Amino acid sequence: MAGGFLPYEEPSIIQILVLISFFTFLSLATRLSSFIFRAGIIGPIAVGIIYGLPLANILEDIWQETFLALGYIGLILIIFEGGLTARMDLLKQNFGLSMVAATTGVIFPIGLSYLLLYLGFGFGAVETFIIGAALSTTSLGTTFAVIGSASKDIDLAQTRVGSVLVSAAVIDDVSGLVMASVIHDLGHLEDGGNLGWLIGRPILASALMAILTPLLTKYAFAPFFRRYIEFRFARYDHLSNVVLMVLVLCAFISIAAYAGTSILFGAFLAGSFLTYLPSKHPEGPFVVLSREEGEQHPDKSPTFVHTFELYCADVQKYLMEPLFFASIGFAIPFLDLWSGRIVWRGIVYTLLMLIAKVIVGIWIPLWNLISKPKGAGITQALSLKTSIFPAALLGSAMVARGEIGLLIVEIGYNETPYVSSTGLQVAVWAILLNTIIGPVVVGLIIKYKGGEIGRGQWGIQKGSQQGELSEMESQS
């Protein structure tokens, strides 16, 4: 091979046909599973299993590694978009409920894992903790994919139950990545290391980012941006938005990575940061009714959401997101899952872990009871009509484990001596089936009850954001 450059060689016809077939089936499988199951993630996972190492291994190894990296960028974009479109007023308003929901979603899977795996199946205590930690996570990528593909009758991102779901999923993801970091370091304790620091570093980093980001944004970055920068942005429209979005996203995920917390958490904070940054005054350049208004008026600019939708949304939806879910399929040891003993254990554990996340939805009627107005009866507060479907939506949307669950259990298997092959296979069964079942149930709920949820107490909250924006403007 010549030095200094990569020789240009025409790909073989076999390579070209394999790639064409892979992307064709990836697109068809996404559409088909969206139509049949109301969950577009199932098809790409199946295509990843077939084309990847778990089954036919049609794709070359280097291609699978490349698609995995591209898919992870797709995951970062999914979560970044979630931060851009998140309702900050609703996130703040429902933070207490989100915390108890997230805590329930972490404690129950770990606790029930000890009941079944440790006491029932005879797994080791540390092995049970690692598997339980993997099943305590909620897939952020799947959560935001479900929100983004929701029925036209309801914009989940603008609903009260949707804001609770987003916050709880982010908290679960951060806790999962913290546990992943701890589990990774458990395999290196013999080389010497401070266990307290290994556990404390990701927790401290996550807490500091969660606290400092809104404070610095509110009192430093937003006032500076609104006074000195944003009116200059109107001259360049999308160009200036793209540059700032790339810089902010790269800065946040880099800080998160080097600080020892989740880069996915960093991506969400980056989107939230950009949402808060511009002035919300009616004369502000980013206050526009449509993308066209921002593009056509010289003193106005499209919003960051408009720019993302124009330049990134299609690539993310039709290429990066399917690649991400296909990469999950690459990581599933499919052929090893089919011994009788593994199958029945995996299914039993799947059902238990399904219950462990669905139980999170119980906080919806309980919160109605806790926060009921004076004079309202218990029957009214616990009305099934106002609570059952939002509760079912929240519980089922928390079920998918996806990429974070696989990451944790494979770290435990590959980098520690604690997780056995049987433990890995049982965990993969539960992760895979829950990642499929959760979005299917969510899709059915949104299809048949989405409009009712959107109009109800836990649906779209009109007017609250305007008050928040006015408050933000007065503080700037």
C-alpha positions as a printed NumPy array, in Angstrom:
array([[  0.   ,   0.   ,   0.   ],
       [  1.293,   3.465,  -0.931],
       [  2.102,   5.736,   1.957],
       [  0.463,   9.09 ,   2.662],
       [ -2.889,   8.374,   1.063],
       [ -5.533,   5.687,   0.695],
       [ -5.492,   4.19 ,  -2.801],
       [ -8.843,   4.619,  -4.538],
       [-10.223,   1.215,  -5.449],
       [-13.617,   0.458,  -6.889],
       [-15.772,  -1.6  ,  -4.487],
       [-16.655,  -5.053,  -5.722],
       [-20.144,  -5.673,  -7.057],
       [-20.798,  -7.984,  -4.096],
       [-19.986,  -5.213,  -1.62 ],
       [-22.19 ,  -2.748,  -3.487],
       [-25.149,  -5.155,  -3.634],
       [-24.791,  -6.05 ,   0.05 ],
       [-24.86 ,  -2.39 ,   1.063],
       [-27.801,  -1.615,  -1.223],
       [-29.76 ,  -4.564,   0.144],
       [-28.921,  -3.649,   3.745],
       [-30.167,  -0.065,   3.471],
       [-33.195,  -1.14 ,   1.433],
       [-34.285,  -3.736,   3.968],
       [-33.482,  -1.32 ,   6.797],
       [-35.909,   1.233,   5.339],
       [-38.587,  -1.341,   4.498],
       [-38.336,  -3.001,   7.913],
       [-38.696,   0.361,   9.662],
       [-41.836,   1.23 ,   7.715],
       [-43.299,  -2.26 ,   8.051],
       [-42.789,  -2.496,  11.795],
       [-44.19 ,   1.036,  12.208],
       [-47.317,  -0.014,  10.318],
       [-47.801,  -3.416,  11.984],
       [-46.543,  -2.864,  15.532],
       [-46.705,   0.95 ,  15.793],
       [-43.023,   0.696,  16.777],
       [-40.495,   1.407,  14.04 ],
       [-37.522,   0.195,  16.084],
       [-38.373,  -3.525,  15.777],
       [-37.573,  -3.804,  12.069],
       [-34.057,  -2.303,  12.213],
       [-33.17 ,  -4.489,  15.21 ],
       [-34.224,  -7.575,  13.213],
       [-32.233,  -6.443,  10.167],
       [-29.201,  -5.843,  12.395],
       [-29.457,  -9.364,  13.824],
       [-29.701, -10.91 ,  10.33 ],
       [-27.017,  -8.862,   8.57 ],
       [-24.681,  -8.65 ,  11.557],
       [-22.463, -11.039,  13.462],
       [-25.287, -12.647,  15.515],
       [-26.793, -14.515,  12.543],
       [-25.706, -14.366,   8.9  ],
       [-22.745, -11.961,   9.306],
       [-23.328, -10.584,   5.801],
       [-21.778,  -7.216,   6.559],
       [-18.019,  -7.033,   6.957],
       [-16.797,  -6.446,  10.507],
       [-15.401,  -3.008,   9.709],
       [-18.773,  -1.996,   8.245],
       [-20.567,  -3.109,  11.4  ],
       [-18.152,  -1.093,  13.532],
       [-18.69 ,   1.934,  11.285],
       [-22.478,   1.614,  11.4  ],
       [-22.325,   1.229,  15.176],
       [-20.405,   4.524,  15.436],
       [-22.771,   6.28 ,  13.013],
       [-25.733,   4.838,  14.879],
       [-24.415,   6.205,  18.148],
       [-24.147,   9.648,  16.563],
       [-27.776,   9.112,  15.562],
       [-28.592,   8.351,  19.197],
       [-26.859,  11.57 ,  20.268],
       [-28.908,  13.515,  17.7  ],
       [-32.153,  11.906,  18.904],
       [-31.458,  13.028,  22.456],
       [-30.159,  16.435,  21.376],
       [-33.429,  17.014,  19.523],
       [-35.284,  15.911,  22.656],
       [-33.495,  18.62 ,  24.615],
       [-34.221,  21.215,  21.9  ],
       [-37.956,  20.483,  21.888],
       [-38.392,  19.892,  25.633],
       [-40.782,  22.14 ,  27.523],
       [-38.618,  23.646,  30.245],
       [-41.631,  24.918,  32.151],
       [-43.172,  21.446,  32.303],
       [-39.87 ,  19.796,  33.228],
       [-39.475,  22.171,  36.17 ],
       [-43.122,  21.926,  37.181],
       [-43.07 ,  18.111,  37.278],
       [-39.538,  17.56 ,  38.559],
       [-40.678,  16.055,  41.884],
       [-42.918,  13.517,  40.172],
       [-40.148,  12.706,  37.688],
       [-37.71 ,  12.032,  40.531],
       [-39.987,   9.595,  42.358],
       [-40.906,   7.908,  39.057],
       [-37.244,   7.511,  38.109],
       [-36.331,   6.244,  41.586],
       [-39.121,   3.674,  41.401],
       [-37.897,   2.643,  37.962],
       [-34.411,   1.96 ,  39.35 ],
       [-35.221,   0.344,  42.717],
       [-37.908,  -2.101,  41.569],
       [-35.877,  -3.805,  38.787],
       [-32.853,  -4.276,  41.066],
       [-34.975,  -5.449,  43.996],
       [-37.048,  -7.894,  41.941],
       [-33.871,  -9.16 ,  40.253],
       [-32.568, -10.229,  43.655],
       [-35.829, -12.035,  44.372],
       [-35.724, -14.032,  41.129],
       [-32.091, -14.32 ,  40.06 ],
       [-30.351, -14.479,  43.439],
       [-32.929, -16.354,  45.497],
       [-34.652, -18.25 ,  42.676],
       [-32.036, -19.047,  40.024],
       [-28.983, -19.066,  42.302],
       [-27.029, -16.314,  40.556],
       [-24.244, -14.561,  42.472],
       [-24.991, -11.402,  44.45 ],
       [-22.718,  -9.135,  42.372],
       [-23.88 , -10.778,  39.138],
       [-27.484, -10.12 ,  40.14 ],
       [-26.695,  -6.482,  40.885],
       [-25.045,  -5.997,  37.477],
       [-27.969,  -7.603,  35.63 ],
       [-30.478,  -5.678,  37.758],
       [-28.602,  -2.443,  37.03 ],
       [-28.806,  -3.187,  33.304],
       [-32.57 ,  -3.708,  33.577],
       [-33.063,  -0.595,  35.727],
       [-32.231,   1.689,  32.812],
       [-34.615,   3.247,  30.313],
       [-33.511,   3.586,  26.707],
       [-33.314,   7.316,  25.985],
       [-33.011,   6.661,  22.268],
       [-36.156,   4.56 ,  22.22 ],
       [-38.012,   7.037,  24.447],
       [-37.327,   9.98 ,  22.165],
       [-37.941,   7.875,  19.045],
       [-41.361,   6.938,  20.436],
       [-42.116,  10.578,  21.296],
       [-41.012,  11.716,  17.853],
       [-43.149,   9.147,  16.015],
       [-46.267,   9.644,  18.146],
       [-49.685,  10.022,  16.619],
       [-50.604,  13.292,  14.921],
       [-53.381,  13.585,  17.482],
       [-50.908,  14.306,  20.288],
       [-47.492,  15.961,  20.543],
       [-46.078,  14.027,  23.483],
       [-43.255,  16.504,  23.989],
       [-45.817,  19.193,  24.856],
       [-47.815,  17.105,  27.336],
       [-47.477,  16.855,  31.08 ],
       [-47.074,  13.073,  31.01 ],
       [-44.511,  13.449,  28.21 ],
       [-42.413,  15.849,  30.289],
       [-42.5  ,  13.422,  33.228],
       [-41.436,  10.616,  30.9  ],
       [-38.523,  12.609,  29.461],
       [-37.23 ,  13.671,  32.873],
       [-37.565,  10.185,  34.373],
       [-35.883,   8.578,  31.355],
       [-32.972,  11.039,  31.511],
       [-32.511,  10.411,  35.248],
       [-32.651,   6.637,  34.714],
       [-30.137,   6.924,  31.883],
       [-27.721,   8.942,  34.01 ],
       [-28.051,   6.48 ,  36.911],
       [-27.52 ,   3.603,  34.469],
       [-24.369,   5.148,  33.026],
       [-23.095,   5.837,  36.538],
       [-23.591,   2.164,  37.385],
       [-21.96 ,   1.182,  34.074],
       [-18.898,   3.209,  35.029],
       [-18.795,   1.606,  38.461],
       [-19.228,  -1.897,  37.022],
       [-16.477,  -1.238,  34.468],
       [-14.106,  -0.217,  37.264],
       [-14.998,  -3.236,  39.416],
       [-12.911,  -5.346,  37.073],
       [ -9.842,  -3.181,  37.752],
       [ -9.998,  -2.907,  41.536],
       [ -7.328,  -5.571,  41.863],
       [ -4.884,  -3.174,  40.169],
       [ -5.474,  -0.687,  42.964],
       [ -8.028,   2.076,  43.072],
       [-10.244,   4.056,  45.36 ],
       [-13.693,   2.449,  45.296],
       [-15.292,   5.551,  46.788],
       [-13.901,   7.758,  44.033],
       [-14.833,   5.233,  41.337],
       [-18.445,   5.362,  42.513],
       [-18.509,   9.03 ,  43.46 ],
       [-16.93 ,  10.543,  40.358],
       [-19.774,   9.891,  37.859],
       [-22.384,  10.809,  40.482],
       [-20.591,  14.07 ,  41.302],
       [-20.04 ,  14.889,  37.629],
       [-23.699,  14.294,  36.768],
       [-24.922,  16.363,  39.709],
       [-22.572,  19.261,  38.932],
       [-23.583,  19.331,  35.26 ],
       [-27.276,  19.188,  36.179],
       [-26.898,  22.057,  38.679],
       [-24.345,  24.301,  36.974],
       [-25.799,  24.182,  33.442],
       [-29.114,  25.931,  34.239],
       [-27.459,  28.355,  36.666],
       [-24.713,  29.429,  34.257],
       [-27.177,  29.562,  31.381],
       [-29.656,  31.737,  33.268],
       [-27.215,  34.174,  34.861],
       [-24.283,  34.257,  32.436],
       [-24.676,  32.775,  28.956],
       [-28.281,  33.791,  28.198],
       [-27.89 ,  37.467,  29.226],
       [-24.62 ,  37.731,  27.28 ],
       [-26.101,  36.043,  24.191],
       [-29.254,  38.179,  24.241],
       [-27.403,  41.466,  24.652],
       [-24.402,  41.036,  22.352],
       [-24.948,  38.152,  19.942],
       [-28.476,  37.196,  18.963],
       [-29.268,  40.263,  16.812],
       [-26.128,  39.599,  14.797],
       [-27.316,  36.03 ,  14.263],
       [-30.289,  37.303,  12.255],
       [-27.92 ,  38.254,   9.416],
       [-26.85 ,  34.677,   8.776],
       [-30.013,  32.687,   9.641],
       [-29.319,  28.939,   9.529],
       [-25.546,  29.234,   9.078],
       [-24.973,  30.867,  12.461],
       [-27.452,  28.459,  14.087],
       [-25.648,  25.408,  12.693],
       [-22.249,  26.643,  13.833],
       [-23.475,  27.354,  17.366],
       [-25.395,  24.051,  17.592],
       [-22.339,  22.028,  16.57 ],
       [-20.052,  23.902,  18.967],
       [-22.462,  23.625,  21.907],
       [-23.208,  19.935,  21.302],
       [-19.526,  19.024,  20.964],
       [-18.663,  21.076,  24.059],
       [-21.328,  19.461,  26.235],
       [-20.662,  15.857,  25.216],
       [-16.906,  16.405,  25.616],
       [-17.346,  17.875,  29.097],
       [-19.645,  14.981,  30.029],
       [-17.221,  12.369,  28.699],
       [-14.111,  13.751,  30.387],
       [-15.974,  14.462,  33.617],
       [-17.039,  10.824,  33.807],
       [-20.784,  11.067,  33.193],
       [-23.016,  10.115,  30.247],
       [-22.44 ,  11.887,  26.937],
       [-26.138,  11.279,  26.28 ],
       [-26.903,  13.397,  29.328],
       [-24.552,  16.002,  27.876],
       [-26.453,  15.91 ,  24.572],
       [-29.765,  16.495,  26.36 ],
       [-28.301,  19.4  ,  28.341],
       [-26.901,  20.89 ,  25.112],
       [-30.354,  20.925,  23.537],
       [-31.914,  22.381,  26.693],
       [-29.161,  25.042,  26.829],
       [-29.937,  26.186,  23.284],
       [-33.67 ,  26.23 ,  24.01 ],
       [-33.181,  28.674,  26.896],
       [-30.522,  30.84 ,  25.252],
       [-32.479,  33.217,  22.941],
       [-34.677,  36.092,  24.112],
       [-38.398,  35.318,  24.302],
       [-39.486,  38.945,  23.918],
       [-41.846,  39.4  ,  20.922],
       [-39.256,  41.66 ,  19.271],
       [-36.476,  39.105,  19.735],
       [-35.002,  37.73 ,  16.486],
       [-35.756,  34.111,  17.412],
       [-39.449,  34.755,  18.165],
       [-41.062,  33.717,  14.876],
       [-44.256,  31.91 ,  13.938],
       [-42.634,  29.828,  11.199],
       [-39.294,  28.98 ,   9.671],
       [-40.184,  31.007,   6.586],
       [-40.693,  34.153,   8.667],
       [-37.23 ,  33.773,  10.147],
       [-35.695,  33.24 ,   6.719],
       [-37.467,  36.114,   4.935],
       [-37.243,  38.952,   7.469],
       [-33.785,  40.539,   7.802],
       [-34.23 ,  41.221,  11.523],
       [-35.498,  37.724,  12.311],
       [-33.821,  34.308,  12.481],
       [-35.135,  30.736,  12.322],
       [-35.053,  28.992,  15.689],
       [-32.604,  26.227,  16.527],
       [-35.461,  23.729,  16.169],
       [-36.184,  25.046,  12.656],
       [-32.527,  24.656,  11.701],
       [-32.381,  21.127,  13.103],
       [-35.537,  20.153,  11.222],
       [-34.169,  21.58 ,   7.956],
       [-30.637,  20.175,   8.037],
       [-30.642,  17.188,  10.398],
       [-34.129,  15.75 ,  10.859],
       [-34.371,  13.765,   7.606],
       [-30.853,  12.348,   7.876],
       [-31.512,  11.409,  11.482],
       [-34.907,   9.851,  10.847],
       [-34.147,   7.871,   7.694],
       [-30.472,   6.992,   8.144],
       [-28.91 ,   7.557,  11.572],
       [-31.822,   6.389,  13.725],
       [-32.326,   3.091,  11.808],
       [-28.552,   2.505,  11.96 ],
       [-28.643,   3.001,  15.716],
       [-31.351,   0.388,  16.209],
       [-29.631,  -1.949,  13.726],
       [-26.457,  -1.62 ,  15.828],
       [-28.451,  -2.912,  18.808],
       [-29.161,  -5.981,  16.686],
       [-25.42 ,  -6.351,  15.993],
       [-24.819,  -6.674,  19.77 ],
       [-27.367,  -9.422,  20.508],
       [-25.922, -12.972,  20.877],
       [-28.904, -14.375,  18.994],
       [-27.906, -18.009,  18.482],
       [-26.918, -18.476,  22.121],
       [-30.39 , -17.538,  23.354],
       [-32.24 , -20.638,  22.202],
       [-31.535, -23.386,  24.702],
       [-34.688, -24.417,  26.55 ],
       [-33.366, -23.472,  29.975],
       [-32.305, -20.011,  28.809],
       [-35.595, -19.388,  26.983],
       [-37.925, -20.064,  29.914],
       [-35.695, -18.207,  32.371],
       [-35.43 , -15.283,  29.977],
       [-39.195, -15.088,  29.466],
       [-39.929, -15.272,  33.2  ],
       [-37.361, -12.567,  33.885],
       [-38.776, -10.491,  31.018],
       [-42.243, -10.535,  32.573],
       [-40.869,  -9.581,  35.982],
       [-38.856,  -6.699,  34.509],
       [-41.903,  -5.602,  32.531],
       [-43.846,  -5.295,  35.784],
       [-40.899,  -3.523,  37.452],
       [-41.126,  -0.638,  34.954],
       [-44.875,  -0.566,  34.345],
       [-45.334,  -0.015,  38.093],
       [-43.841,   3.469,  37.571],
       [-47.17 ,   4.523,  36.052],
       [-48.9  ,   4.118,  39.433],
       [-47.446,   7.495,  40.404],
       [-49.897,   9.251,  38.042],
       [-53.056,   8.449,  40.086],
       [-51.079,   8.716,  43.325],
       [-49.91 ,  12.202,  42.327],
       [-53.509,  13.134,  41.574],
       [-54.383,  12.072,  45.095],
       [-51.447,  13.905,  46.7  ],
       [-52.006,  17.134,  44.794],
       [-55.818,  17.095,  44.702],
       [-57.432,  20.47 ,  45.42 ],
       [-59.256,  21.047,  48.669],
       [-62.78 ,  19.737,  48.597],
       [-62.103,  17.237,  45.836],
       [-63.058,  13.701,  46.686],
       [-60.72 ,  10.715,  46.534],
       [-62.915,   9.16 ,  43.87 ],
       [-62.499,  12.218,  41.669],
       [-58.736,  12.367,  42.242],
       [-58.299,   8.715,  41.375],
       [-60.728,   8.797,  38.461],
       [-59.78 ,   6.086,  36.005],
       [-60.862,   8.33 ,  33.17 ],
       [-58.188,  10.917,  33.958],
       [-55.447,   8.62 ,  35.228],
       [-55.447,   5.145,  33.726],
       [-54.261,   5.892,  30.202],
       [-51.599,   8.487,  31.144],
       [-50.404,   6.001,  33.796],
       [-50.311,   3.186,  31.242],
       [-48.469,   5.434,  28.787],
       [-45.828,   6.444,  31.335],
       [-45.314,   2.892,  32.598],
       [-45.088,   1.278,  29.164],
       [-42.816,   4.021,  27.78 ],
       [-40.326,   3.303,  30.593],
       [-40.137,  -0.406,  29.684],
       [-37.612,  -0.298,  26.803],
       [-34.003,  -0.856,  27.954],
       [-32.197,  -0.848,  24.624],
       [-28.643,   0.352,  24.233],
       [-27.839,   1.254,  27.855],
       [-29.016,  -2.099,  29.201],
       [-26.925,  -4.014,  26.652],
       [-23.923,  -1.812,  27.387],
       [-24.054,  -2.476,  31.134],
       [-24.546,  -6.225,  30.938],
       [-21.836,  -6.639,  28.274],
       [-19.406,  -4.577,  30.377],
       [-20.192,  -6.908,  33.27 ],
       [-19.636,  -9.974,  31.094],
       [-16.523,  -8.855,  29.196],
       [-14.656,  -6.805,  31.799],
       [-15.507,  -8.368,  35.161],
       [-15.368, -11.962,  36.422],
       [-18.877, -11.802,  37.889],
       [-21.368, -12.234,  34.999],
       [-21.658, -15.751,  33.571],
       [-22.732, -16.616,  30.031],
       [-26.08 , -17.804,  31.415],
       [-26.557, -14.486,  33.196],
       [-25.719, -12.594,  30.003],
       [-28.192, -14.604,  27.945],
       [-31.048, -14.261,  30.46 ],
       [-30.397, -10.509,  30.658],
       [-30.337, -10.157,  26.862],
       [-33.699, -11.931,  26.608],
       [-35.223,  -9.451,  29.052],
       [-33.594,  -6.409,  27.428],
       [-34.578,  -7.44 ,  23.892],
       [-38.184,  -8.38 ,  24.648],
       [-38.789,  -5.322,  26.828],
       [-37.306,  -3.067,  24.136],
       [-39.826,  -4.551,  21.694],
       [-42.88 ,  -4.805,  23.97 ],
       [-42.675,  -1.291,  25.437],
       [-42.842,   0.704,  22.174],
       [-45.563,  -1.598,  20.793],
       [-47.791,  -0.925,  23.8  ],
       [-47.026,   2.804,  23.655],
       [-47.945,   2.873,  19.965],
       [-51.276,   1.174,  20.634],
       [-52.103,   3.51 ,  23.527],
       [-51.31 ,   6.591,  21.437],
       [-53.243,   5.23 ,  18.45 ],
       [-56.454,   4.615,  20.347],
       [-56.244,   6.997,  23.318],
       [-53.743,   9.657,  22.244],
       [-56.357,  12.324,  21.628],
       [-58.028,  11.667,  24.966],
       [-54.679,  11.891,  26.785],
       [-53.806,  15.125,  24.974],
       [-57.052,  16.785,  26.037],
       [-56.941,  15.533,  29.625],
       [-55.313,  16.637,  32.845],
       [-52.003,  15.023,  31.872],
       [-52.114,  16.229,  28.288],
       [-51.021,  19.403,  26.519],
       [-50.61 ,  22.28 ,  28.954],
       [-51.501,  25.502,  27.157],
       [-50.301,  28.818,  28.378],
       [-47.791,  27.627,  30.959],
       [-44.823,  28.058,  28.706],
       [-45.721,  31.626,  27.851],
       [-45.613,  32.543,  31.516],
       [-42.232,  30.913,  31.88 ],
       [-40.905,  32.756,  28.844],
       [-42.07 ,  36.097,  30.187],
       [-40.348,  35.355,  33.48 ],
       [-37.15 ,  34.404,  31.657],
       [-37.251,  37.658,  29.661],
       [-37.718,  39.804,  32.775],
       [-34.753,  38.076,  34.421],
       [-32.512,  38.673,  31.4  ]])
